[in-house]
Coordinates of C-alpha atoms in Angstrom, one line a residue:
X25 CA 60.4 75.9 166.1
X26 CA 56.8 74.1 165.4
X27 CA 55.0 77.3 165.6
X28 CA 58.3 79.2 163.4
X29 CA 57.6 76.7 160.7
X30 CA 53.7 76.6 160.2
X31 CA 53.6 80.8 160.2
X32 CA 56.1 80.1 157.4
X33 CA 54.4 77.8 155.6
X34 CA 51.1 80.1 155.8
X35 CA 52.4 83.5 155.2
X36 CA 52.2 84.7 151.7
X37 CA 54.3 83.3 148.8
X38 CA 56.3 86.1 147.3
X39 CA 57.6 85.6 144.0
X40 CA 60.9 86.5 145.1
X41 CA 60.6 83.6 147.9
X42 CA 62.6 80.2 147.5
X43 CA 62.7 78.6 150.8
X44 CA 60.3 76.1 149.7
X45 CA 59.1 74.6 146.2
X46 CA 55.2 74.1 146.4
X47 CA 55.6 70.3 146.6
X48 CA 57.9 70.8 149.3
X49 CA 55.2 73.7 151.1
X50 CA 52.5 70.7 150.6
X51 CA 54.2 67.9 152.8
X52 CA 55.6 70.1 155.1
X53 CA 51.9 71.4 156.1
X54 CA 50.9 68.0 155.7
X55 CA 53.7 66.8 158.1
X56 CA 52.4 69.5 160.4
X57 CA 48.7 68.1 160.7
X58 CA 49.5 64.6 160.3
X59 CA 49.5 65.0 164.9
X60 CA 46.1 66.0 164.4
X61 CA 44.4 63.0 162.2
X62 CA 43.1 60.2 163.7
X63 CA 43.0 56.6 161.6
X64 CA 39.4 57.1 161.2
X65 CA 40.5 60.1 158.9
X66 CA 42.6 57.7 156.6
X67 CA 41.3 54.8 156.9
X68 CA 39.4 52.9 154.1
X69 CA 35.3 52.2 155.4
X70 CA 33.9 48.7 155.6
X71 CA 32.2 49.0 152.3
X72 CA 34.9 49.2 150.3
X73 CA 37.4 46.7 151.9
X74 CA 38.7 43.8 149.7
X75 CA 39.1 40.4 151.1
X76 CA 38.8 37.1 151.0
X77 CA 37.4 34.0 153.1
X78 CA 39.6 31.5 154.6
X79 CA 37.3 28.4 153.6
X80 CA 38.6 29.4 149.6
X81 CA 40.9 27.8 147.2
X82 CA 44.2 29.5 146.1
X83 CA 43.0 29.7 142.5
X84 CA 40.4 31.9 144.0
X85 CA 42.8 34.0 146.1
X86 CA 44.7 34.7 142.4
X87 CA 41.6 35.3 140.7
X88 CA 40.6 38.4 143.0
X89 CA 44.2 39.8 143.7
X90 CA 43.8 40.4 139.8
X91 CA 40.8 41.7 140.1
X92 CA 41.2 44.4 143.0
X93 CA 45.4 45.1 141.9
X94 CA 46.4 45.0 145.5
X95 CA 49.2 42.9 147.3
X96 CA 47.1 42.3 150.1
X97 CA 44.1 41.2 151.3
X98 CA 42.3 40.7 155.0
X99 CA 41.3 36.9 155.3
X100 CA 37.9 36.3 157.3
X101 CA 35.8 33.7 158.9
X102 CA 32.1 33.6 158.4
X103 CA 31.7 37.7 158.1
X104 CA 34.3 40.6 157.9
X105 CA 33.5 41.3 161.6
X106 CA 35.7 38.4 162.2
X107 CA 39.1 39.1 160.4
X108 CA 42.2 36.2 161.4
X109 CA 44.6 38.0 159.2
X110 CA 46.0 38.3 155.6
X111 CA 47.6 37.0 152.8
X112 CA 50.1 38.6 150.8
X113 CA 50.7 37.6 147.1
X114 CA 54.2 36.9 148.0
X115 CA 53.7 34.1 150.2
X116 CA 50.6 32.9 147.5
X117 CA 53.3 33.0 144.5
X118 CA 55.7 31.1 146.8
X119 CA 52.7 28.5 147.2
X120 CA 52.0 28.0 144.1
X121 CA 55.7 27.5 142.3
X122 CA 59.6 25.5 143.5
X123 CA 62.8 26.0 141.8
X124 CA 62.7 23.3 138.4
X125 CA 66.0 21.3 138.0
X126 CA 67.8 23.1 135.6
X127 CA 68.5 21.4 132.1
X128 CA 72.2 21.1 131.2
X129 CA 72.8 24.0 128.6
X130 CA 73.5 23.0 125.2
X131 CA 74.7 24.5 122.1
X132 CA 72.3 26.2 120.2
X133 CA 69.6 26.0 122.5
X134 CA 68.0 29.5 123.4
X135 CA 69.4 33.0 123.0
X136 CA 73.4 33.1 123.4
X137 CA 73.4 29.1 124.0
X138 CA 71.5 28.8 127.4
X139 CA 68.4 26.9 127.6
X140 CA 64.4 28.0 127.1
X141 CA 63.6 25.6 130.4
X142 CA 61.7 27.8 133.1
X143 CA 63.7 28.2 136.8
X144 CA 60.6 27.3 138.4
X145 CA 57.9 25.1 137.8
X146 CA 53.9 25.3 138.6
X147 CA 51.9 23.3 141.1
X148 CA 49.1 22.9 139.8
X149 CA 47.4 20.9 142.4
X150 CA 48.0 23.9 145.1
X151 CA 45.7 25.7 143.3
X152 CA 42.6 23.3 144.8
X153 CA 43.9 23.5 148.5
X154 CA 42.7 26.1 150.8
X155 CA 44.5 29.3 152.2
X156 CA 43.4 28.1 155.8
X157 CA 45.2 24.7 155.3
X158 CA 48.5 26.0 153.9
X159 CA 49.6 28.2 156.6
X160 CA 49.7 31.7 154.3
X161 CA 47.3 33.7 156.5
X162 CA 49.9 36.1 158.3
X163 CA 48.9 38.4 161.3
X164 CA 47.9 42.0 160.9
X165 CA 46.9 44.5 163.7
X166 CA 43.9 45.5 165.3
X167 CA 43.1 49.1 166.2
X168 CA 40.7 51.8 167.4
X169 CA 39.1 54.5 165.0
X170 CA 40.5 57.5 167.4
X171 CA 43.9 55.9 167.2
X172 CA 46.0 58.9 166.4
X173 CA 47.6 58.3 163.2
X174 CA 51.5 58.7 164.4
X175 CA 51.0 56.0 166.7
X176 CA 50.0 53.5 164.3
X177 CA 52.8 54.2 161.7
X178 CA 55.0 53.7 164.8
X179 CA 53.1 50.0 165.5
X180 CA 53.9 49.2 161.6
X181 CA 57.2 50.2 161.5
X182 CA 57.7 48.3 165.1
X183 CA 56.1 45.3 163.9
X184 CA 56.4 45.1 160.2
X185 CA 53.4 44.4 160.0
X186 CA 51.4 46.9 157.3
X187 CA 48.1 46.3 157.6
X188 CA 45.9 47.0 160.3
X189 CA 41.5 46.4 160.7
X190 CA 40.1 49.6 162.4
X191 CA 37.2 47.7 164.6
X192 CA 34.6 49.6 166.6
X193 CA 33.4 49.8 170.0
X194 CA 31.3 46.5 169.7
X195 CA 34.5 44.6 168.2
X196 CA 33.2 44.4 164.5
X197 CA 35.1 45.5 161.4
X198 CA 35.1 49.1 161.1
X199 CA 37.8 50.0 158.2
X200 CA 41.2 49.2 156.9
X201 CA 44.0 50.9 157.2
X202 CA 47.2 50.2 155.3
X203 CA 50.9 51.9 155.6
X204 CA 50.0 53.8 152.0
X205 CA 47.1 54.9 153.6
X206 CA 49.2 56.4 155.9
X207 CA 52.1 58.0 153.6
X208 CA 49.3 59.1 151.6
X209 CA 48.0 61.3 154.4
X210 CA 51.9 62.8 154.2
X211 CA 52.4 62.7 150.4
X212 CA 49.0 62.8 148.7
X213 CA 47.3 60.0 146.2
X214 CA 49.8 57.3 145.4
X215 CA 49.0 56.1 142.3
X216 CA 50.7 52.5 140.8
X217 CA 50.0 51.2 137.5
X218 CA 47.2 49.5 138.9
X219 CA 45.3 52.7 139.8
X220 CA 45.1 53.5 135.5
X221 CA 41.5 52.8 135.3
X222 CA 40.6 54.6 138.6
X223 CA 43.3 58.1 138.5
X224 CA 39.8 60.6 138.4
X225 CA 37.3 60.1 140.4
X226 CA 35.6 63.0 138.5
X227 CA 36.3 63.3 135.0
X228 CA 34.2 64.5 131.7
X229 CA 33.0 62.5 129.1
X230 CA 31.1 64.3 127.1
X231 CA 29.6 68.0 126.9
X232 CA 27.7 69.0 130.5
X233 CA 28.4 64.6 131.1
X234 CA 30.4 63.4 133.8
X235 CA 31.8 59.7 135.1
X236 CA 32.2 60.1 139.0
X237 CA 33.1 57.7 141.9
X238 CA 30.4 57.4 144.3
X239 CA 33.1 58.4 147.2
X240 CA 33.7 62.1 145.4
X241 CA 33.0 65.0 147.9
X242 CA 30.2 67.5 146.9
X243 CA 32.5 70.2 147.2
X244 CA 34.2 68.9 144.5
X245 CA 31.7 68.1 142.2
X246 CA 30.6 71.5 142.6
X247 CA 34.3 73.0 142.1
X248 CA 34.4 71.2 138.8
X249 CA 30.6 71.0 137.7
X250 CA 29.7 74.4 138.5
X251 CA 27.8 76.1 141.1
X252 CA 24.5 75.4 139.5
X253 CA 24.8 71.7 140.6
X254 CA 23.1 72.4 144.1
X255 CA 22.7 69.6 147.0
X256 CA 21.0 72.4 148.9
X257 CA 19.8 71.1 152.0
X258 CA 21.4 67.8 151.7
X259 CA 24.7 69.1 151.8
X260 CA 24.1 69.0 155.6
X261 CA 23.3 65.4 155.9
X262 CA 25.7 63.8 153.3
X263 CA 29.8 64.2 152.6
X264 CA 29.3 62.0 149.1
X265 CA 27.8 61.6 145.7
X266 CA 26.5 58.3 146.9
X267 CA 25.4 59.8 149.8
X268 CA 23.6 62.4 148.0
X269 CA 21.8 59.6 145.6
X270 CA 20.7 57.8 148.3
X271 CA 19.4 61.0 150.3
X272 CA 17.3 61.6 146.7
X273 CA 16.4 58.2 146.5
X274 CA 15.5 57.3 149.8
X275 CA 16.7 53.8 149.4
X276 CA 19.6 51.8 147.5
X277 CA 19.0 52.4 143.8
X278 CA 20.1 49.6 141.2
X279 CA 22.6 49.6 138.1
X280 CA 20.7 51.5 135.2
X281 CA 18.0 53.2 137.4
X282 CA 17.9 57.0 137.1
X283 CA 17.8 59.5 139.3
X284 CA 16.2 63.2 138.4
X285 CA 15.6 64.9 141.6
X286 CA 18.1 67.3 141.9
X287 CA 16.9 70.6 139.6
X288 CA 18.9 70.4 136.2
X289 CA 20.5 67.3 136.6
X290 CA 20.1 63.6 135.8
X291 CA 21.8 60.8 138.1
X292 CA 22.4 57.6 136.5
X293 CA 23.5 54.6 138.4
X294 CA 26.3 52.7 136.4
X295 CA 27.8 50.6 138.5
X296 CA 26.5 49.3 142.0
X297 CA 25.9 46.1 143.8
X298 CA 23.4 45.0 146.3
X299 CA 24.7 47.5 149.0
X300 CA 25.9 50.4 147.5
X301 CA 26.7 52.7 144.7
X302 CA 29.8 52.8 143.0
X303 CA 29.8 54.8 140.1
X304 CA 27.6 57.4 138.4
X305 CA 27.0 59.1 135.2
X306 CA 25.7 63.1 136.1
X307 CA 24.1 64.7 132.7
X308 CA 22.7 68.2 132.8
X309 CA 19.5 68.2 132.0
X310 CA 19.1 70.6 128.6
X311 CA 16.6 73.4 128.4
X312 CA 14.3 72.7 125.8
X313 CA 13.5 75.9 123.7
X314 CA 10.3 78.2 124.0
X315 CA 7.9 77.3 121.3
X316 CA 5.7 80.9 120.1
X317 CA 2.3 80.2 119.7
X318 CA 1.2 81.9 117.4
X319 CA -2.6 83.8 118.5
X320 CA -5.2 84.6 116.3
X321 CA -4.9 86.9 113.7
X322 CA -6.7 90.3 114.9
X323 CA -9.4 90.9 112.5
X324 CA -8.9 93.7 109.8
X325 CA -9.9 97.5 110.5
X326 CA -11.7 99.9 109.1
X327 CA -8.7 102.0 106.9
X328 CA -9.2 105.9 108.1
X329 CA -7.5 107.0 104.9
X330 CA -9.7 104.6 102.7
X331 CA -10.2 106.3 99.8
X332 CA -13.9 107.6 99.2
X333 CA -16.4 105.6 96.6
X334 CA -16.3 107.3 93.5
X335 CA -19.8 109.3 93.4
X336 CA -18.9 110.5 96.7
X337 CA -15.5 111.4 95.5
X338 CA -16.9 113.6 92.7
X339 CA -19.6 115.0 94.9
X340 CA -16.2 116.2 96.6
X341 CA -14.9 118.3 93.6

């Protein structure tokens, strides 16, 4: 049935052929390989992860959860190779507010007669207190890199628990893995209205100017750029643009600095931090016209059909 299904899915689309729409063709394939990824395929690497120390305030904790758009967040100790758990804004908004004692509703007061008094009311003094003291760190899984993907979907769905640190053979903090990551590998990019800023990781700005992600595969940038924009041989040692700047830079390169290596093209660093690349501005590089220089004028020669002088000319007749 397995092997029925994917020579389905593979064989030619006819036009005639309505088995499956081409969304439906997508997850099904996907569906197909999802046995064969491991949660080092899906997960998201160390550099990237968001989280937060335990040692901080809850005003803190608020702060970044609007800064990074995300409902949760791994809580460390010291360094991110020690991980206790997370917190999920849930349990932080739950900190942070209690029910208010209604005021009796009175005529006139507010839309349709009901009062303008709030259901719950702010704690302010929360705010100062520390996630580690308030008991809002909750427990998350730990897993390997070659974990096969279906297995840990399983362990969420088991556990409820929907977050899970990928740590590597010497027990440090490999990569996060979340469920989305995981219905992503299914489904393709979910996108929420907090992904607006961040929907291309490629897009144009400009003629022969491009904004792109630091994570965006060469093969993508070469799809979309044109085949003129050549790694060559670093296409064999890198998978990224950020990989590829640091290949041409041959160290970490700062916010502003330009790169101009790669023939034709200009690599401008616009957003990065102390350890890596984030974001950067690709411009081709415009051919400047031929100027003609203009030689030296050759000198004048003798005319052949110069007319003779005039005594020789009547010698002539």
């Amino acid at each position: 049935m397995r092997t029925d299904l994917r020579e389905a899915l593979e064989a030619p689309v006819l036009p005639s052929d309505t088995s499956f729409s081409a969304s439906e063709r997508t997850i099904l394939q996907n569906v197909l390989k999802l046995g064969e990824l491991r949660v080092e395929d899906v997960m998201v690497p160390r550099a990237d992860i968001e989280a937060v120390e335990t040692g901080v305030n809850v005003g803190y904790v608020i702060d970044r959860f609007r800064q990074v758009g995300h409902s949760r967040m791994p809580v460390y100790e010291e360094s991110l190779d020690k991980v206790v758990g997370m917190i999920h804004i849930k349990d932080v908004l739950e900190a942070v507010t209690e029910p208010a004692k209604s005021a009796a509703p009175t005529a006139g007061n507010g839309a349709n007669g009901h009062n303008n008094q709030s259901p719950v009311k702010f704690l302010s003094p929360v705010l100062k207190q520390r996630i580690g003291k308030l008991d809002l760190v909750r427990k998350m899984l730990f897993v390997p890199p070659s974990m096969p993907v279906t297995d840990l979907l399983a362990q969420m769905q088991a556990t409820h628990i929907h977050m899970a640190v990928v740590i590597d053979e010497y027990g440090g903090t490999d990569g996060l893995a979340t469920i989305e990551d995981l219905l992503e590998a299914v489904v393709g990019n979910i996108e929420d209205e907090h992904d607006e800023g961040e929907a291309s990781m490629l897009r144009a700005v400009g003629d022969d100017v491009y904004i792109a992600d630091a994570r965006v595969e060469l093969a993508d940038l070469v799809e979309t750029i044109g085949s003129d924009f050549d790694p060559g041989d670093y296409a064999e040692e890198v998978d990224t643009l950020g990989g590829l700047v640091f290949a041409l830079a041959g160290r970490v390169p700062v916010r502003g600095e330009v790169i101009s290596r790669l023939k034709g093209f200009e690599l401008e660093i616009t957003r990065a931090d102390a350890r890596r690349i984030k974001q950067v501005r690709i411009s081709r590089k415009r051919r400047k016209p031929r100027l003609m220089i203009a030689g030296p004028k050759p000198e004048a020669r003798p005319d052949a059909a110069a007319k003779p002088e005039d005594g020789n000319q009547h010698a002539a007749e």
